[in-house]
mmCIF file of C-alpha atoms in Angstrom:
data_model
loop_
_atom_site.group_PDB
_atom_site.id
_atom_site.type_symbol
_atom_site.label_atom_id
_atom_site.label_comp_id
_atom_site.label_asym_id
_atom_site.label_seq_id
_atom_site.Cartn_x
_atom_site.Cartn_y
_atom_site.Cartn_z
ATOM 1 C CA MET A 1 98.022 -41.320 -74.784
ATOM 2 C CA SER A 2 101.204 -39.614 -76.131
ATOM 3 C CA LYS A 3 102.131 -36.064 -75.722
ATOM 4 C CA GLU A 4 101.666 -35.463 -79.427
ATOM 5 C CA SER A 5 98.348 -36.925 -79.771
ATOM 6 C CA LYS A 6 97.008 -34.989 -76.623
ATOM 7 C CA MET A 7 98.569 -31.870 -78.200
ATOM 8 C CA THR A 8 97.067 -32.634 -81.508
ATOM 9 C CA ARG A 9 93.559 -33.227 -80.155
ATOM 10 C CA GLU A 10 93.850 -30.187 -77.839
ATOM 11 C CA VAL A 11 94.673 -27.848 -81.053
ATOM 12 C CA TYR A 12 91.811 -29.581 -83.036
ATOM 13 C CA ASP A 13 89.265 -28.864 -80.287
ATOM 14 C CA ALA A 14 90.535 -25.092 -79.985
ATOM 15 C CA VAL A 15 90.087 -24.896 -83.653
ATOM 16 C CA LEU A 16 86.701 -26.145 -83.767
ATOM 17 C CA LEU A 17 85.191 -24.226 -80.716
ATOM 18 C CA THR A 18 86.885 -20.829 -81.420
ATOM 19 C CA PRO A 19 85.082 -20.020 -84.546
ATOM 20 C CA GLY A 20 81.916 -21.242 -82.958
ATOM 21 C CA ALA A 21 82.463 -19.166 -79.993
ATOM 22 C CA VAL A 22 83.057 -16.265 -82.247
ATOM 23 C CA GLY A 23 80.253 -16.807 -84.404
ATOM 24 C CA ILE A 24 77.731 -16.989 -81.480
ATOM 25 C CA SER A 25 79.216 -13.727 -80.061
ATOM 26 C CA MET A 26 78.832 -11.894 -83.377
ATOM 27 C CA ALA A 27 75.183 -13.149 -83.666
ATOM 28 C CA SER A 28 74.211 -12.168 -80.219
ATOM 29 C CA LYS A 29 75.668 -8.893 -80.804
ATOM 30 C CA LYS A 30 73.620 -8.271 -83.886
ATOM 31 C CA LEU A 31 70.499 -9.761 -82.602
ATOM 32 C CA LEU A 32 70.424 -8.524 -79.021
ATOM 33 C CA LYS A 33 72.579 -5.526 -79.430
ATOM 34 C CA GLU A 34 74.982 -6.995 -76.481
ATOM 35 C CA SER A 35 77.467 -9.901 -76.042
ATOM 36 C CA LEU A 36 76.176 -13.408 -74.679
ATOM 37 C CA GLY A 37 79.571 -13.590 -72.900
ATOM 38 C CA ALA A 38 79.813 -14.614 -69.183
ATOM 39 C CA GLY A 39 79.156 -11.026 -68.436
ATOM 40 C CA TYR A 40 75.732 -11.478 -70.342
ATOM 41 C CA LEU A 41 74.605 -14.272 -67.905
ATOM 42 C CA PHE A 42 76.067 -12.277 -64.881
ATOM 43 C CA LYS A 43 73.881 -9.302 -65.858
ATOM 44 C CA MET A 44 70.935 -11.275 -65.512
ATOM 45 C CA PHE A 45 71.275 -11.365 -61.918
ATOM 46 C CA ASP A 46 70.896 -8.153 -60.198
ATOM 47 C CA LYS A 47 73.670 -5.653 -60.310
ATOM 48 C CA ASN A 48 75.138 -7.058 -56.829
ATOM 49 C CA GLY A 49 75.004 -10.583 -57.747
ATOM 50 C CA TYR A 50 77.170 -9.797 -60.937
ATOM 51 C CA ALA A 51 79.838 -8.174 -58.795
ATOM 52 C CA GLU A 52 79.769 -10.813 -56.214
ATOM 53 C CA GLU A 53 80.262 -13.559 -58.709
ATOM 54 C CA ALA A 54 82.686 -11.647 -60.584
ATOM 55 C CA HIS A 55 84.739 -11.197 -57.292
ATOM 56 C CA ARG A 56 84.432 -14.881 -56.609
ATOM 57 C CA HIS A 57 85.702 -15.755 -60.170
ATOM 58 C CA ASN A 58 88.714 -13.586 -59.787
ATOM 59 C CA ILE A 59 89.555 -14.921 -56.580
ATOM 60 C CA ALA A 60 89.199 -18.297 -57.922
ATOM 61 C CA MET A 61 91.186 -17.327 -61.023
ATOM 62 C CA GLU A 62 94.076 -16.177 -58.559
ATOM 63 C CA ASN A 63 94.182 -19.233 -56.592
ATOM 64 C CA PHE A 64 94.196 -21.319 -59.894
ATOM 65 C CA THR A 65 97.139 -19.392 -60.930
ATOM 66 C CA ALA A 66 98.898 -19.717 -57.802
ATOM 67 C CA GLU A 67 98.269 -23.542 -57.730
ATOM 68 C CA ARG A 68 99.471 -23.754 -61.288
ATOM 69 C CA GLU A 69 102.662 -21.974 -60.673
ATOM 70 C CA LYS A 70 103.421 -24.385 -57.888
ATOM 71 C CA TYR A 71 102.396 -27.116 -60.126
ATOM 72 C CA LEU A 72 104.922 -26.229 -62.783
ATOM 73 C CA GLU A 73 107.462 -25.447 -60.009
ATOM 74 C CA GLU A 74 107.095 -29.066 -58.762
ATOM 75 C CA VAL A 75 107.127 -30.483 -62.191
ATOM 76 C CA THR A 76 110.316 -28.601 -62.902
ATOM 77 C CA ASP A 77 111.767 -29.515 -59.773
ATOM 78 C CA ARG A 78 110.931 -33.274 -60.477
ATOM 79 C CA ARG A 79 112.512 -33.075 -63.820
ATOM 80 C CA ASN A 80 115.490 -31.841 -62.787
ATOM 81 C CA LYS A 81 116.001 -34.369 -59.863
ATOM 82 C CA ILE A 82 115.390 -36.983 -62.424
ATOM 83 C CA ALA A 83 118.105 -35.630 -64.932
ATOM 84 C CA ARG A 84 120.382 -35.056 -61.984
ATOM 85 C CA LEU A 85 119.684 -38.797 -60.795
ATOM 86 C CA ARG A 86 120.178 -40.014 -64.507
ATOM 87 C CA ALA A 87 123.634 -38.352 -64.689
ATOM 88 C CA GLU A 88 124.540 -39.736 -61.338
ATOM 89 C CA LEU A 89 123.321 -43.302 -62.523
ATOM 90 C CA ALA A 90 125.732 -42.933 -65.672
ATOM 91 C CA GLU A 91 128.458 -41.872 -63.496
ATOM 92 C CA ALA A 92 127.967 -44.668 -61.147
ATOM 93 C CA ASN A 93 127.649 -47.292 -64.272
ATOM 94 C CA SER A 94 131.019 -45.805 -65.529
ATOM 95 C CA ASP A 95 132.487 -46.399 -61.859
ATOM 96 C CA ILE A 96 131.242 -49.897 -61.697
ATOM 97 C CA LYS A 97 132.654 -50.763 -65.095
ATOM 98 C CA SER A 98 136.259 -49.179 -64.153
ATOM 99 C CA THR A 99 135.752 -51.168 -60.921
ATOM 100 C CA ASN A 100 134.827 -54.315 -62.510
ATOM 101 C CA GLN A 101 137.758 -54.080 -64.868
ATOM 102 C CA SER A 102 140.069 -53.273 -62.035
ATOM 103 C CA LEU A 103 138.963 -56.190 -59.994
ATOM 104 C CA GLU A 104 139.460 -58.208 -63.082
ATOM 105 C CA LEU A 105 142.973 -57.230 -63.419
ATOM 106 C CA VAL A 106 143.836 -57.787 -59.734
ATOM 107 C CA ARG A 107 142.310 -61.352 -60.270
ATOM 108 C CA ARG A 108 144.568 -61.972 -63.044
ATOM 109 C CA ILE A 109 147.565 -60.831 -61.096
ATOM 110 C CA ASN A 110 146.758 -62.923 -58.446
ATOM 111 C CA GLU A 111 146.294 -65.956 -60.431
ATOM 112 C CA LEU A 112 149.709 -65.510 -62.229
ATOM 113 C CA SER A 113 151.295 -64.832 -59.015
ATOM 114 C CA ARG A 114 150.064 -68.039 -57.515
ATOM 115 C CA LYS A 115 151.441 -69.898 -60.210
ATOM 116 C CA ALA A 116 154.934 -71.349 -59.848
ATOM 117 C CA MET A 117 157.561 -69.536 -61.745
ATOM 118 C CA PRO A 118 158.918 -71.509 -64.799
ATOM 119 C CA ARG A 119 162.309 -73.265 -64.087
ATOM 120 C CA ARG A 120 165.186 -71.593 -65.862
ATOM 121 C CA PRO A 121 166.828 -73.610 -68.728
ATOM 122 C CA GLN A 122 170.002 -75.014 -67.628
ATOM 123 C CA LEU A 123 172.407 -76.803 -69.992
ATOM 124 C CA SER A 124 172.818 -79.674 -67.298
ATOM 125 C CA ASN A 125 169.183 -80.602 -68.347
ATOM 126 C CA HIS A 126 169.855 -81.246 -71.974
ATOM 127 C CA TYR A 127 173.742 -82.202 -71.981
ATOM 128 C CA LYS A 128 175.492 -84.775 -69.828
ATOM 129 C CA PRO A 129 179.274 -84.829 -70.438
ATOM 130 C CA SER A 130 181.018 -88.138 -70.917
ATOM 131 C CA PRO A 131 182.924 -89.611 -68.216
ATOM 132 C CA ARG A 132 186.207 -88.887 -69.865
ATOM 133 C CA MET A 133 185.090 -85.176 -70.559
ATOM 134 C CA GLU A 134 184.283 -85.001 -66.791
ATOM 135 C CA ASP A 135 187.729 -85.815 -65.707
ATOM 136 C CA TYR A 136 189.201 -83.096 -68.251
ATOM 137 C CA MET A 137 186.869 -80.755 -66.774
ATOM 138 C CA THR A 138 187.880 -81.439 -62.979
ATOM 139 C CA ILE A 139 191.528 -81.274 -64.045
ATOM 140 C CA PHE A 140 191.083 -77.817 -65.804
ATOM 141 C CA GLY A 141 188.967 -76.529 -62.720
ATOM 142 C CA LEU A 142 191.891 -77.445 -60.265
ATOM 143 C CA ILE A 143 194.369 -75.756 -62.514
ATOM 144 C CA THR A 144 192.525 -72.489 -62.902
ATOM 145 C CA GLY A 145 191.475 -72.602 -59.278
ATOM 146 C CA GLY A 146 195.264 -72.972 -58.270
ATOM 147 C CA VAL A 147 196.324 -70.379 -60.694
ATOM 148 C CA VAL A 148 193.675 -67.850 -59.521
ATOM 149 C CA GLY A 149 194.212 -68.517 -55.920
ATOM 150 C CA GLY A 150 198.051 -68.106 -56.209
ATOM 151 C CA ALA A 151 197.784 -64.934 -57.999
ATOM 152 C CA ALA A 152 195.483 -63.629 -55.166
ATOM 153 C CA TYR A 153 197.838 -64.645 -52.704
ATOM 154 C CA LEU A 154 200.386 -63.010 -54.331
ATOM 155 C CA ILE A 155 198.683 -59.724 -54.884
ATOM 156 C CA LEU A 156 197.676 -59.636 -51.255
#
């Protein structure tokens, strides 16, 4: 049964019982010239019986009140612990998500690191000079090398 339906039922019962109890009390006062409350029943005992019963009732009410306060404190502590644990769970879930995200990034980095680097493009892969051009390049290289080498020799 939900909280709302329990509360509704309690209110309904209270609305029905309260006027009935008030009506009986008013009728008993008019007819018997005294109330028919709990005190009336105890007055039917001898005078000491009423005092003893009232004392027992008061002690029982004190014990009940103490137990109820302890119960409410335990319920409040329990609710606070549940709220704290739920907050910790939410934080742990966010930590787990960020950890999983970090692990996924590390996995991707490692995956890319293991792959061989692509080869750098070179002109020699696409162009082969003709044999005549190779001869000209060789002669040009020898002339250039000789000029640079001679200049270096003179400078030093």
